[in-house]
Structure formats: C-alpha cells, structure tokens
Coordinates of C-alpha atoms in Angstrom, one line a residue:
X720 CA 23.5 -53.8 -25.0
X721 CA 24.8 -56.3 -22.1
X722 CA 22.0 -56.2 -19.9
X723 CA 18.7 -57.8 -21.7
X724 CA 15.0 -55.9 -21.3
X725 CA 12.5 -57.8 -19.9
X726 CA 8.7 -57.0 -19.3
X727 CA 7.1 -59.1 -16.4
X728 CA 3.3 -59.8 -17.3
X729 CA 1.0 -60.7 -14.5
X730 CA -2.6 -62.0 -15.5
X731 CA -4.9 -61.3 -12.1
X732 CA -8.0 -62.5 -11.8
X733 CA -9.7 -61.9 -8.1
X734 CA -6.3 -62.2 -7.0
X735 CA -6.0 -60.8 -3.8
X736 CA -5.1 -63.1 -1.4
X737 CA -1.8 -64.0 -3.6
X738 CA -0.8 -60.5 -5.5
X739 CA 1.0 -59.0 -2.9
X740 CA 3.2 -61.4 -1.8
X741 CA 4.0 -62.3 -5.8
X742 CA 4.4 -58.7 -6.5
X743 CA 6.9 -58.2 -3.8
X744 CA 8.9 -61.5 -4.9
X745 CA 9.1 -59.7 -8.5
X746 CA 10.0 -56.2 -7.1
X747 CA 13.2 -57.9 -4.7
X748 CA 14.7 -59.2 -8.1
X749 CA 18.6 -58.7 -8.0
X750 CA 18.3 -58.2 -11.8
X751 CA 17.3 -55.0 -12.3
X752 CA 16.4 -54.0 -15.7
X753 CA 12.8 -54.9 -15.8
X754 CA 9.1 -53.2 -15.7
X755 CA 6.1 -54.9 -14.7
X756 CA 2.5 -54.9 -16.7
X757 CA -0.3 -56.5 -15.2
X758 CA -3.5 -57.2 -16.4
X759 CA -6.8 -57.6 -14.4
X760 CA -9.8 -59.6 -16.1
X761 CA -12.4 -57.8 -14.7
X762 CA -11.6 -58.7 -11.0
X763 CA -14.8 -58.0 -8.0
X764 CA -12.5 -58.3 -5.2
X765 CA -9.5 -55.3 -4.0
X766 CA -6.8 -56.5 -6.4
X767 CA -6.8 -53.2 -8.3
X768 CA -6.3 -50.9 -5.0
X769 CA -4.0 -53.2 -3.8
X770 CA -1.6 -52.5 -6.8
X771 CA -2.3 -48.9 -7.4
X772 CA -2.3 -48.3 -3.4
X773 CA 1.0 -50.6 -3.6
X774 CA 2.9 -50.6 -7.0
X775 CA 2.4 -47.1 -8.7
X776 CA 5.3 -48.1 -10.8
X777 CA 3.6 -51.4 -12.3
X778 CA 1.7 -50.3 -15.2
X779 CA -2.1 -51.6 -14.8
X780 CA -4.6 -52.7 -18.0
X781 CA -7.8 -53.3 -16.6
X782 CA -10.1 -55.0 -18.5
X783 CA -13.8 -54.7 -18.5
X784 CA -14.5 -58.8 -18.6
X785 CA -12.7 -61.8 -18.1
X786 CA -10.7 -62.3 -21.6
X787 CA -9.1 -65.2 -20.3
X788 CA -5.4 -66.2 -19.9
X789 CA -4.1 -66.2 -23.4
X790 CA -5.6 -62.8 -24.7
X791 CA -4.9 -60.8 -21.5
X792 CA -1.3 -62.2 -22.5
X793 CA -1.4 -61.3 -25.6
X794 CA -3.0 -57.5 -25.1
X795 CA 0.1 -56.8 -22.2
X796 CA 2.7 -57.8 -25.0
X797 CA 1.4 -55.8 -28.0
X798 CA 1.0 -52.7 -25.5
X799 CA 4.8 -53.3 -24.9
X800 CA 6.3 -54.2 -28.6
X801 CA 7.1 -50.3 -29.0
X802 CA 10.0 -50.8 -26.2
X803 CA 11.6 -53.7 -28.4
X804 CA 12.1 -55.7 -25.0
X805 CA 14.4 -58.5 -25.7
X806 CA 12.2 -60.9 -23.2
X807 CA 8.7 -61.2 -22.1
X808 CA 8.4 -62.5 -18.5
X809 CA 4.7 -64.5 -18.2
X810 CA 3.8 -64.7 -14.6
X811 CA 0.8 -66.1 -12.5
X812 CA -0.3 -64.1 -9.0
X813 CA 0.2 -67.3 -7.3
X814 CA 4.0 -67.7 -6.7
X815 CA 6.6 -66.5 -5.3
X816 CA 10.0 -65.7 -7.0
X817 CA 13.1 -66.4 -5.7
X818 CA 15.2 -63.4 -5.4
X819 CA 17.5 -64.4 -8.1
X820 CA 14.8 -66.3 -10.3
X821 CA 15.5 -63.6 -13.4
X822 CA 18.8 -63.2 -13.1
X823 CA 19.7 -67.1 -13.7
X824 CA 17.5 -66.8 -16.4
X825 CA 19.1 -64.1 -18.1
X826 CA 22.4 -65.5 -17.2
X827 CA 21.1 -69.1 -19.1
X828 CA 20.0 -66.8 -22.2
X829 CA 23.8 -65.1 -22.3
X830 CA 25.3 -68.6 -22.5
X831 CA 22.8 -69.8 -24.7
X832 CA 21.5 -67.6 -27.4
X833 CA 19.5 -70.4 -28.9
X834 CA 16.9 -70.4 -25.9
X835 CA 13.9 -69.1 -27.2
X836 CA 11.3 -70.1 -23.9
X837 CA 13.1 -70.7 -20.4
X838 CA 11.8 -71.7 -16.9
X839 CA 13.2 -72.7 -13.8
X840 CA 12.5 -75.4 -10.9
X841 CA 8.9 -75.1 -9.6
X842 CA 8.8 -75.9 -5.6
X843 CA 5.3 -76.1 -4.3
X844 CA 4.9 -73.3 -2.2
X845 CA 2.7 -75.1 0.7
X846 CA 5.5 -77.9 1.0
X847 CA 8.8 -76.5 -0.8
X848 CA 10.7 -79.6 0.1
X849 CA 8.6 -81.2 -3.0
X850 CA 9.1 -79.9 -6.7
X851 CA 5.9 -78.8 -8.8
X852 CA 7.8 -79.0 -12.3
X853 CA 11.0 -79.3 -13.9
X854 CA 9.2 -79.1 -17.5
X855 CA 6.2 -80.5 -19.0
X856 CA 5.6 -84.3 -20.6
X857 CA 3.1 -84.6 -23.3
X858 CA 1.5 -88.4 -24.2
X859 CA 0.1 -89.1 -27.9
X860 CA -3.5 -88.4 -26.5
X861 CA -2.3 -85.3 -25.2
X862 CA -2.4 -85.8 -21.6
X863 CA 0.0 -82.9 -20.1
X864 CA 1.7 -83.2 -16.4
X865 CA 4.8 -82.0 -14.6
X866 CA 7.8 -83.8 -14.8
X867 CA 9.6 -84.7 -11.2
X868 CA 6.2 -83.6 -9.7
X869 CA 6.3 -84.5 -5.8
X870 CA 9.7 -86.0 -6.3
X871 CA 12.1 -84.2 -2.9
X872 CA 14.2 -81.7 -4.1
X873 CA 17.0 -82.8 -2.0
X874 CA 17.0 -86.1 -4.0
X875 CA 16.4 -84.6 -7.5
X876 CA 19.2 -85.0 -9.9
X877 CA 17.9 -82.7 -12.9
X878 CA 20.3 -80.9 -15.2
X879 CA 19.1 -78.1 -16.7
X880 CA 18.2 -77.6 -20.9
X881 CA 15.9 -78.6 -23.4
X882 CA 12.9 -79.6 -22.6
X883 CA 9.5 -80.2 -24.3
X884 CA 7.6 -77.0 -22.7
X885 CA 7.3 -75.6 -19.6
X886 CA 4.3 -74.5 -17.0
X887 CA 3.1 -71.4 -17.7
X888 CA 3.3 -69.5 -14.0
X889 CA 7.0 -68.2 -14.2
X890 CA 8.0 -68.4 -18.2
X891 CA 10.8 -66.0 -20.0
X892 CA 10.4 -65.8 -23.8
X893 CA 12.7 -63.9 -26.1
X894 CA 10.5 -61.2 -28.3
X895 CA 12.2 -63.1 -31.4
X896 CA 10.4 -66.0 -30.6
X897 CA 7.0 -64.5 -30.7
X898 CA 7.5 -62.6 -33.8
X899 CA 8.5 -65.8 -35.8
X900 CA 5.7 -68.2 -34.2
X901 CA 2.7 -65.8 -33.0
X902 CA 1.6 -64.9 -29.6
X903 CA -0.6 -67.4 -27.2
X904 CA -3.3 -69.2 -29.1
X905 CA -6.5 -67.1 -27.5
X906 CA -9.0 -70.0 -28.5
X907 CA -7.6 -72.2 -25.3
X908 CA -8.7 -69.3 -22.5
X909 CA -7.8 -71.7 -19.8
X910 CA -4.6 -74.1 -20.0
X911 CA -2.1 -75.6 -22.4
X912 CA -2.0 -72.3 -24.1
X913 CA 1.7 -72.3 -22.3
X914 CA 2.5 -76.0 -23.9
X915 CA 1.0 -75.0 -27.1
X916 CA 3.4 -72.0 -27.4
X917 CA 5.9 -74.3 -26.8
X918 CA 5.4 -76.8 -29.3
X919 CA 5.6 -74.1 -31.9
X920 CA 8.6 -72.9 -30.9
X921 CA 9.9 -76.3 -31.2
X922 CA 8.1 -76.5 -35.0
X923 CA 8.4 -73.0 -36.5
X924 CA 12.0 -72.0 -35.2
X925 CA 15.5 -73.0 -34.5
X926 CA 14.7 -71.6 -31.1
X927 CA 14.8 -74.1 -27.9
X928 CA 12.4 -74.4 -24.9
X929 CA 15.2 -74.9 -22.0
X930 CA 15.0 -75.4 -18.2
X931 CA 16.8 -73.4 -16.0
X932 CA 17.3 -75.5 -12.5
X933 CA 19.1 -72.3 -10.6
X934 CA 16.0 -70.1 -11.2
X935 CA 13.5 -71.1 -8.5
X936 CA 9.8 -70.5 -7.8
X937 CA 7.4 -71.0 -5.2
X938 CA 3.7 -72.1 -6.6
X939 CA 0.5 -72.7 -4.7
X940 CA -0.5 -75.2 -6.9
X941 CA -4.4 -74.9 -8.2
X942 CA -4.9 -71.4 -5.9
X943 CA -7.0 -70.4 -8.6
X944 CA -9.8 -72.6 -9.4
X945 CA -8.9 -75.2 -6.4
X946 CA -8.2 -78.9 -6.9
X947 CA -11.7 -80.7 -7.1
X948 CA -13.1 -78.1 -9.9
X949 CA -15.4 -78.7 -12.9
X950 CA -14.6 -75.6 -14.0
X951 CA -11.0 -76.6 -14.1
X952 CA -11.5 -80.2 -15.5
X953 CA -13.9 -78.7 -17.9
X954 CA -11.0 -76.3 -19.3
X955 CA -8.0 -78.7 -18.8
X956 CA -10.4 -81.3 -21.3
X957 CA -11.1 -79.0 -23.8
X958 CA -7.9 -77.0 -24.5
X959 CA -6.7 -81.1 -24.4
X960 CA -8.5 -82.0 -27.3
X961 CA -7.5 -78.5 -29.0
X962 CA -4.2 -78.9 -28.5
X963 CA -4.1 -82.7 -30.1
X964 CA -6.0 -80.6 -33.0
X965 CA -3.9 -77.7 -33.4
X966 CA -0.6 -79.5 -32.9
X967 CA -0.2 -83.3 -34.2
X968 CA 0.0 -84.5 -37.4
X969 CA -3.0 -85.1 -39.6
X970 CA -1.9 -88.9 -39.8
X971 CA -1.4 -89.3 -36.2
X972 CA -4.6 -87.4 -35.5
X973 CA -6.9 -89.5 -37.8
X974 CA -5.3 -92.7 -36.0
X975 CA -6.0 -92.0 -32.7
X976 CA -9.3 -90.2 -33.4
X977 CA -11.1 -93.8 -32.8
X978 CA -8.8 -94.6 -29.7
X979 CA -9.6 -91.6 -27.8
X980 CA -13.2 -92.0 -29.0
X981 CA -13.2 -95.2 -27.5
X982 CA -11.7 -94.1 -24.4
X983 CA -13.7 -91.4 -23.3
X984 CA -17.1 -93.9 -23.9
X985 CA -15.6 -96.4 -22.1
X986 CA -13.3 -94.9 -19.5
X987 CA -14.9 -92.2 -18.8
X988 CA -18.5 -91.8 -19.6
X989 CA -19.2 -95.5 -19.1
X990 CA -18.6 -95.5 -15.5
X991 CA -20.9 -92.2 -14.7
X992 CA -23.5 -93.8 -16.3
X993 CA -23.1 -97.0 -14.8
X994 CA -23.6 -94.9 -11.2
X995 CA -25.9 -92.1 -12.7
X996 CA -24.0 -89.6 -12.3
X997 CA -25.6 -87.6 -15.0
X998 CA -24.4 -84.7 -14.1
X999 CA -20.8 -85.3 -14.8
X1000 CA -21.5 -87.5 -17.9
X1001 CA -23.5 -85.0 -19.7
X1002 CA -20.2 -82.8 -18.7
X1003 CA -17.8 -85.0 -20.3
X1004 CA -20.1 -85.6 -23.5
X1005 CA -20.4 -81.6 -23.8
X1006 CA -17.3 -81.4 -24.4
X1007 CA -16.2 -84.8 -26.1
X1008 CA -18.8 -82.9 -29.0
X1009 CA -17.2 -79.9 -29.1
X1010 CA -14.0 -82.2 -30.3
X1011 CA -16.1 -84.3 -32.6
X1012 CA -17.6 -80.7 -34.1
X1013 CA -13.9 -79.1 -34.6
X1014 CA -11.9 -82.4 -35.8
X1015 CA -13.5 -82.3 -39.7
X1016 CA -13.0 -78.2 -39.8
X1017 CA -8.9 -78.9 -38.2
X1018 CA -8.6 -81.7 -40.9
X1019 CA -9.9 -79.3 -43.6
X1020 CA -7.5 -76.8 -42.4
X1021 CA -4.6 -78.7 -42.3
X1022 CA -5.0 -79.7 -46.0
X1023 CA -5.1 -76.2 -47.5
X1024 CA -2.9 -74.5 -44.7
X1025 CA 0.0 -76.6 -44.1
X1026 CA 3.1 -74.9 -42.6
X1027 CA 6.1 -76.9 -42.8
X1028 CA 8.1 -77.2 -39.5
X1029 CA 11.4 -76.0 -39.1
X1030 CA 12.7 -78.9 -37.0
X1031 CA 10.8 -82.3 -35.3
X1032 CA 12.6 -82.7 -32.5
X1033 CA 9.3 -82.0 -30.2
X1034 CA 7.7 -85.5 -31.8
X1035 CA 10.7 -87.8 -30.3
X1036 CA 10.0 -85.5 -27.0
X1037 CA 6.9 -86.6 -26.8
X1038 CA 6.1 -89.6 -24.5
X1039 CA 5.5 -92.9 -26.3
X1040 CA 2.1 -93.6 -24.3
X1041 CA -1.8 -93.0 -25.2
X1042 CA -4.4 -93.7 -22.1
X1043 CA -2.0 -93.3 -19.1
X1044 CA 1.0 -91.6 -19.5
X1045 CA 3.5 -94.5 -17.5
X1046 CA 4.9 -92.6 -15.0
X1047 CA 3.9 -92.7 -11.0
X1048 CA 2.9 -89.3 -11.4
X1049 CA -0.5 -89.3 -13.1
X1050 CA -3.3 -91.6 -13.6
X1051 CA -5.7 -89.8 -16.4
X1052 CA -8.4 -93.0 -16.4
X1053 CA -10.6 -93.0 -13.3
X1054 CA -10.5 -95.2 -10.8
X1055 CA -13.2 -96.4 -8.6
X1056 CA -12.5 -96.9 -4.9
X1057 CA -16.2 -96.3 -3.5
X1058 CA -17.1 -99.7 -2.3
X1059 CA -16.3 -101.2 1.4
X1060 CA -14.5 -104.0 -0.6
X1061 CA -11.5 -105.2 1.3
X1062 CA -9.8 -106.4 -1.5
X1063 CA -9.3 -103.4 -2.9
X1064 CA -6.8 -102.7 0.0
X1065 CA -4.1 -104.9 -1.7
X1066 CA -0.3 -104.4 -0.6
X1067 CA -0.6 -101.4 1.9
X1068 CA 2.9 -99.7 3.5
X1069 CA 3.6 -96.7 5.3
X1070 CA 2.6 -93.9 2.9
X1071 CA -0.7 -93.1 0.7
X1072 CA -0.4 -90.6 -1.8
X1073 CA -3.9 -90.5 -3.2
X1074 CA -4.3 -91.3 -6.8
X1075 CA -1.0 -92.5 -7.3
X1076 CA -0.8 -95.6 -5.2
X1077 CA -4.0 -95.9 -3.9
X1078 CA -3.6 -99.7 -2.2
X1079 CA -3.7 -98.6 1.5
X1080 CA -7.3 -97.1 0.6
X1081 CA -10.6 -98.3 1.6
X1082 CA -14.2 -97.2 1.2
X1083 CA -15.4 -93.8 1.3
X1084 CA -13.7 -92.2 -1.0
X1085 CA -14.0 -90.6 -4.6
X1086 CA -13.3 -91.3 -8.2
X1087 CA -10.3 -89.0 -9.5
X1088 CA -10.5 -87.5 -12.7
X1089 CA -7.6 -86.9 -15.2
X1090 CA -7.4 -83.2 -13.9
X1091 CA -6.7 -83.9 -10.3
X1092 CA -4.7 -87.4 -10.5
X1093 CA -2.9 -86.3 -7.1
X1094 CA -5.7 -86.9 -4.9
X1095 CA -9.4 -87.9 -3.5
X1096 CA -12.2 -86.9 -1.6
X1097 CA -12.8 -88.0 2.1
X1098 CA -16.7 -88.0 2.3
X1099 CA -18.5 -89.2 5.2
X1100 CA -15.9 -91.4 7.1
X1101 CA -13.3 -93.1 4.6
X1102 CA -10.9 -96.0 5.9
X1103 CA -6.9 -96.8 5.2
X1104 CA -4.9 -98.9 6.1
X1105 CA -1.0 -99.4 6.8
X1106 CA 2.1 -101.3 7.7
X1107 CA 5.2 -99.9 9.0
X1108 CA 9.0 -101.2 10.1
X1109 CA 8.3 -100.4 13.2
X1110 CA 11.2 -99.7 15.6
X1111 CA 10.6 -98.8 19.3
X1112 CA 13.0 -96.2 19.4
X1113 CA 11.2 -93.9 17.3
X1114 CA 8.2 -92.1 17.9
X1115 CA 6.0 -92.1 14.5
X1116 CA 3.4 -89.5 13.5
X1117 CA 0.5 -89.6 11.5
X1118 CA 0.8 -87.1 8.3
X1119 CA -1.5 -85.4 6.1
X1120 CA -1.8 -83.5 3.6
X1121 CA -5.2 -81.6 2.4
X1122 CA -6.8 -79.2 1.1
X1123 CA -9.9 -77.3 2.7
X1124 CA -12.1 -75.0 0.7
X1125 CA -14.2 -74.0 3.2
X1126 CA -13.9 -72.2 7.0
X1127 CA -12.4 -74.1 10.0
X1128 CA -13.8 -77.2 10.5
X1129 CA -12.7 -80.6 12.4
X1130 CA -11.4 -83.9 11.1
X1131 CA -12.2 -87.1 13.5
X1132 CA -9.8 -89.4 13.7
X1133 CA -10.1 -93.5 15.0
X1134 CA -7.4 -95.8 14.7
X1135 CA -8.5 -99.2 16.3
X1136 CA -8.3 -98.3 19.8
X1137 CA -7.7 -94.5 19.7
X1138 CA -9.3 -91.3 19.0
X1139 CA -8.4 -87.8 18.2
X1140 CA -9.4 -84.7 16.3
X1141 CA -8.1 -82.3 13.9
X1142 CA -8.8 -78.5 13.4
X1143 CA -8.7 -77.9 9.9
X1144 CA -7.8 -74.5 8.5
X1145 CA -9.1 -73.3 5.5
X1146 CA -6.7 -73.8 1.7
X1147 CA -3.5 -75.9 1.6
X1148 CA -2.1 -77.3 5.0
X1149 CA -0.7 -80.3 6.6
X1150 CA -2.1 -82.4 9.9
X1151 CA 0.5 -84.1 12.2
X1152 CA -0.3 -86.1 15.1
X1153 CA 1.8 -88.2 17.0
X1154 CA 0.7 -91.8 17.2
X1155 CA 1.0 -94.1 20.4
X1156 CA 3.3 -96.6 20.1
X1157 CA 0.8 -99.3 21.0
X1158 CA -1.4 -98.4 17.9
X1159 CA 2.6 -98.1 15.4
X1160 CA 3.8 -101.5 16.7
X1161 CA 0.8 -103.0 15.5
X1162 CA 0.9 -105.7 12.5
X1163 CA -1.4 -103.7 10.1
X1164 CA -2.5 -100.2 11.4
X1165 CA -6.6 -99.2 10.4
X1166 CA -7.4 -95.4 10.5
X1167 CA -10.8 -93.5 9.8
X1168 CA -11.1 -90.4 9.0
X1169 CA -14.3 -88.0 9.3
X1170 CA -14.6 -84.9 8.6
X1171 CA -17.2 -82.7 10.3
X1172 CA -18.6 -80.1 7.3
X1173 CA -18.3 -81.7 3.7
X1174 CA -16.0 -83.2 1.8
X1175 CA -12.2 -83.5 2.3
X1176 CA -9.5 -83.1 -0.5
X1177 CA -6.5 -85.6 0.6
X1178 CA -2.9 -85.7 -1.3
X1179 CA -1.4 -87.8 1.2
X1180 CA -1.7 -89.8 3.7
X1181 CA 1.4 -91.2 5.7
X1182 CA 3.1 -92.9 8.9
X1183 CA 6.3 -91.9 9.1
X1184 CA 9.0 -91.6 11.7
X1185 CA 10.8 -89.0 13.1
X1186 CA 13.5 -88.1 11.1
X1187 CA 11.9 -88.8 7.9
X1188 CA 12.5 -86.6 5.1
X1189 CA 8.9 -87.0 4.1
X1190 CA 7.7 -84.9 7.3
X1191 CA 6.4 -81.8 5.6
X1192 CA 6.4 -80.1 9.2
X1193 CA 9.4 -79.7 11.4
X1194 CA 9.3 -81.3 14.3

C-alpha cells in the first residue's frame, strides 16, 4: 500500500474554547487518508455538541470521568487496532495544524522506515514568530523542557532527525512501535507519559524518535491548566520522579537518590519554610513521599524484572546536568526576587524575559517554580529596570507579554516621569505602548507596573525599537 493509515486521537477535556479551531486544522489536511477519534474525559462544558453538531464523521468515545491523558490514549488506540492503521496520530485540542503538518510527516516516514515516533516544529500559537519545541531534553534528575524554546524561527537553524522524545500535542507513531514497546504508561495521568514513550522506543526497539522541521504546529502553550497552576506543578513533579523510576538505571537511580533528596529539602522546601509558606511546602513534601514510598518497590522491581534494552543511544542523549539543566531556557531551582533590594537589579539591558534573565527585575514579584521557569507574577506594583542604545531616530516601544486568567482588567503603568494604562484582555496577549523619547534617551530607564485586580503572569518584558524582530505585534 503507498499511501500509509493514520488515526488522529484527540484527548478533550472542557475543551471548548480550542476544539473547533484544532478540529478544522486536522480536517484541511492535504493528506488525505486519515479518520479522526476523539476522546472526551467526562467534559461539563459544550465540547461534545460542538463535535457531534460539527464533525459527524469524527468518531466520539465519551467517557463517564476524567481517565486522564495516558488511558484515554490508550482506550482510542485499542478501539482502532482492528483497522491495522500503520500510524497513530496523538493530538491535543489546543493547536493548530498546519495544512500540510501530516503530509511531511508521512513523507519523513517514506524516506525513513526506521522512524518509529515523529513530530514537527512547535510555534507558539499566541506569538508564532517564537518556536515552542523542536524536541525534548532530559537532565539526570529528570528535569524535561523544549529544546529551541523562545528562540525566533527566522533565526533557527535546526535540521530535522533523531531526537531524544518529543512533546506530546502533535506526535505520529507507527502501530509497530506500540506493539513492541506497550501503549502510554497510564500511571503518569498528567505529563511525561509522551517522553516516557519515547524513551522506550529508544530502549526496546531499533525504532527512532525523529523531528520533522517541515511539519508545523501552532500551540497555545499551557491552555489547559494555565501557567501559574498547582495542579500543573503538582503533576509535572510527580510523573518527574516516576519517570526517573521507571526509566534510569538502578545504579544511576540509587546515586542520585541522595542528590535529589537533598535538593528538594534544601532548594525547595527550605525556602517555603523559611517564608511560611506552608501551603506550598506541605505540597512539595506530599509528593517528595510519594517518591520516597515507590523508590524501594521500583528497586525491587527492577531486580526480578529486568528487560534488557535493545540499544542505549537515549543515555548519551540525555543532558549531562542534575539541578539545572544549563541551558538559558529553564531554571528548575527557585529563585527569590521578593525583596526591594537594589542589588538584586545587577546588569539590566533592554529586554526581561522573566525567569530566564531576571537582572532588570526589582521587588514585587514572585518565586518561579521548576514548572513555570518562563515567567513571574506582578503582585501589587513590581519595579524593572533598563538600559537601551538609544538612537534618536527611532521611536521605541514598551513590550509585554502576559498572561491574564481573569476578565478585563487594567495595568498602571509609571516610568519616572510618565504615566499610562493598559486594558488587559483575558488569556495570552501582548501590551505595546510607545515610549516618549524623553523617558528612552534616559541613562537607566525605571518602570512600575500595577495591575488593578490580582496577580499578573509576565513572560517578558522589553524596550525595543521599531524594526526589531523581537516586536511580537506589527507595527
């Protein structure tokens, strides 16, 4: 057969704002030879009307409670082993396809019959000038993040193939590859499930986990559970310290047992405690104990249920760090910036992207936690500072990029000697105001921010002028 099967899954959960616009995406494919199965997990909101209403040809398994990512994966699969599809297509109801997303990566799987998982470049959706993923690094404590993340696609030179493992939102696996390895690993329900099936694809077969750079997608990164969520930090944690379990050798694991031990109590519970913040420490202890009360039973297991790997070529993938993972991308330790020290400005320039380089930042803002390195909370008024190469031929604007959870609202704005406000709409958006040249040709420039109703999530915060290719907003 020259044309490959392929069955999209789509796992929806109270989905409605996104399904719609993913669903069309999939339907516009130019590769045609393809049906769609989604799964809902028990959603409250109008997701199943909008696909029955919409999509009578998508076939719809609607679950009676929330089974999680993994299982609902797993349930949408085994309904559709009987067709002997040659791919499975894995799909979240938060992006956008590009038109010819599926056909580069059946074209890719043609030219290279040893792909056994393939994805393509991620673009945030919000700001598509900026890649999400080209893949997936993993550190020896298990610390997961996207390679290339916020780098400009303009300037990313990326060539496509092998590559550790790949986000989960817009995968392609060949059916071979789950009937050698398994399906997803249900115990995760949230998170690294994806990774985790791509590690033993790397172990258990001769099969490849490849990236496809032609086949693009469009995600609204964290659309699900938001940015700033315990929920989400609780589950990113957890399926962590699972996947170091399930995945790394017994050696290894045993060695850095003590290390991340040490870590957490000092990294990361040490400083709640420090500001009683018993909340979030009791949070972090919960589920340190769950891996103190599953590392004996995984040791046990791995003595008397070894399965020998096929090939180790995932352990030189992995990145040679523990606590942080060395790359500008991610900062997993928190990092206090909550006193009106300022010291703690150090070496400021024209762009803040919050916690990544943080030196422009003052007081009146958040920790970050290892689940959200990419950003802080503005609460009550929160300072910055910056210095520009000013030139008095351009005109310079004021950038930034947030994320508001709740309704419309206002952001205050005071630079030393002007004053302005912001309407903030509600999920992922960018502010742009122009800034007077008398406040831009000034030696170090001071801006306060205030936002009317609660706290505000900030990526980034920048000066920049016109022209740059870091204006999110044209002009």
């Amino acid at each position: 057969m020259d044309d490959f099967q392929v069955v999209l899954i789509i796992i929806n959960y109270n989905g409605q704002p996104h399904l719609k616009e993913c669903l069309d995406s999939v339907y516009m494919q130019t590769y045609a030879h393809f049906r769609v199965v989604v799964v809902d997990n028990n959603s409250t909101d109008n997701s199943l009307e909008i696909i029955k209403e919409n999509y009578p040809q998508a076939k719809v398994i609607a679950n009676k409670k929330n089974l999680g990512f993994g299982k609902a994966i797993n349930q949408a699969i085994k309904d559709s082993l009987k067709d002997k599809p040659d791919f499975f297509g894995v799909l979240n109801n938060d992006i956008r396809l590009d038109k010819n997303w599926l056909y580069h990566l059946v074209q890719y799987a043609k030219g290279n019959p040893g792909a056994g998982i393939l994805s393509g470049k991620i673009l945030l959706y919000h700001w598509p000038k900026y890649v999400n993923s080209t893949g997936v690094n993993i550190n020896y404590f298990g610390y997961g993040w996207d390679r290339d993340f916020f780098c400009l696609d303009q300037q990313l030179d990326r060539k496509g193939g092998p590559v550790l493992a790949v986000t989960g939102s817009a995968t392609l696996i060949k059916r071979q590859v789950l009937e050698q390895v398994g399906y997803y690993d249900q115990d995760y329900f949230l998170y690294y499930e994806d990774s985790d099936l791509c590690l033993r694809t790397w172990k258990y077969t001769k099969f490849t986990v490849d990236y496809v750079p032609e086949a693009v997608i469009y995600h609204k990164f964290s659309a699900s559970l938001g940015v700033f969520s315990p929920i989400k930090h609780f589950y990113i944690k957890r399926s962590r310290f699972l996947f170091i379990l399930k995945n790394f050798p017994l050696s290894f694991t045993a060695k850095i047992f003590p290390k991340i031990t040490r870590y957490e109590f000092k990294d990361f519970m040490g400083p709640l405690l420090y500001r009683l913040d018993f909340g979030n420490f009791f949070r972090e202890l919960y589920v340190y104990l769950i891996f103190l009360a599953r590392f004996p039973f995984y040791i046990l297991k791995k003595l008397f249920i070894r399965k020998k790997a096929v090939k180790m070529d995932w352990w030189q993938m992995l990145h040679p760090s523990y606590s942080k993972s060395a790359t500008k991308n991610i900062h997993p330790e928190y990092v206090d910036i909550v006193n009106g020290d300022s010291n703690r400005y150090g070496q400021v320039g024209p762009r803040i992207i919050a916690g990544v380089n943080d030196k422009g930042l003052g007081s009146g803002w958040s920790a970050i936690i290892e689940s959200i390195p990419r950003g802080r909370l503005a609460r009550g008024k929160a300072s910055c500072r910056f210095q520009i190469d000013y030139q008095s031929q351009y005109n310079y604007y004021l950038q930034i990029h947030y994320r508001n959870d709740g309704n419309q609202s206002k952001l205050n704005l005071a630079f030393s000697n002007f004053f302005a406000s912001y309407i903030l709409e509600p999920g992922w958006n960018t502010a742009l105001l122009k800034v007077p040249a008398q406040v831009a040709a000034a030696e170090t420039i001071s801006l306060t921010l205030e936002p009317e109703s609660g706290d505000l999530y900030v990526n980034e915060i920048a000066i920049l002028p016109e022209g740059s290719p870091l204006l999110r907003v044209e002009l």
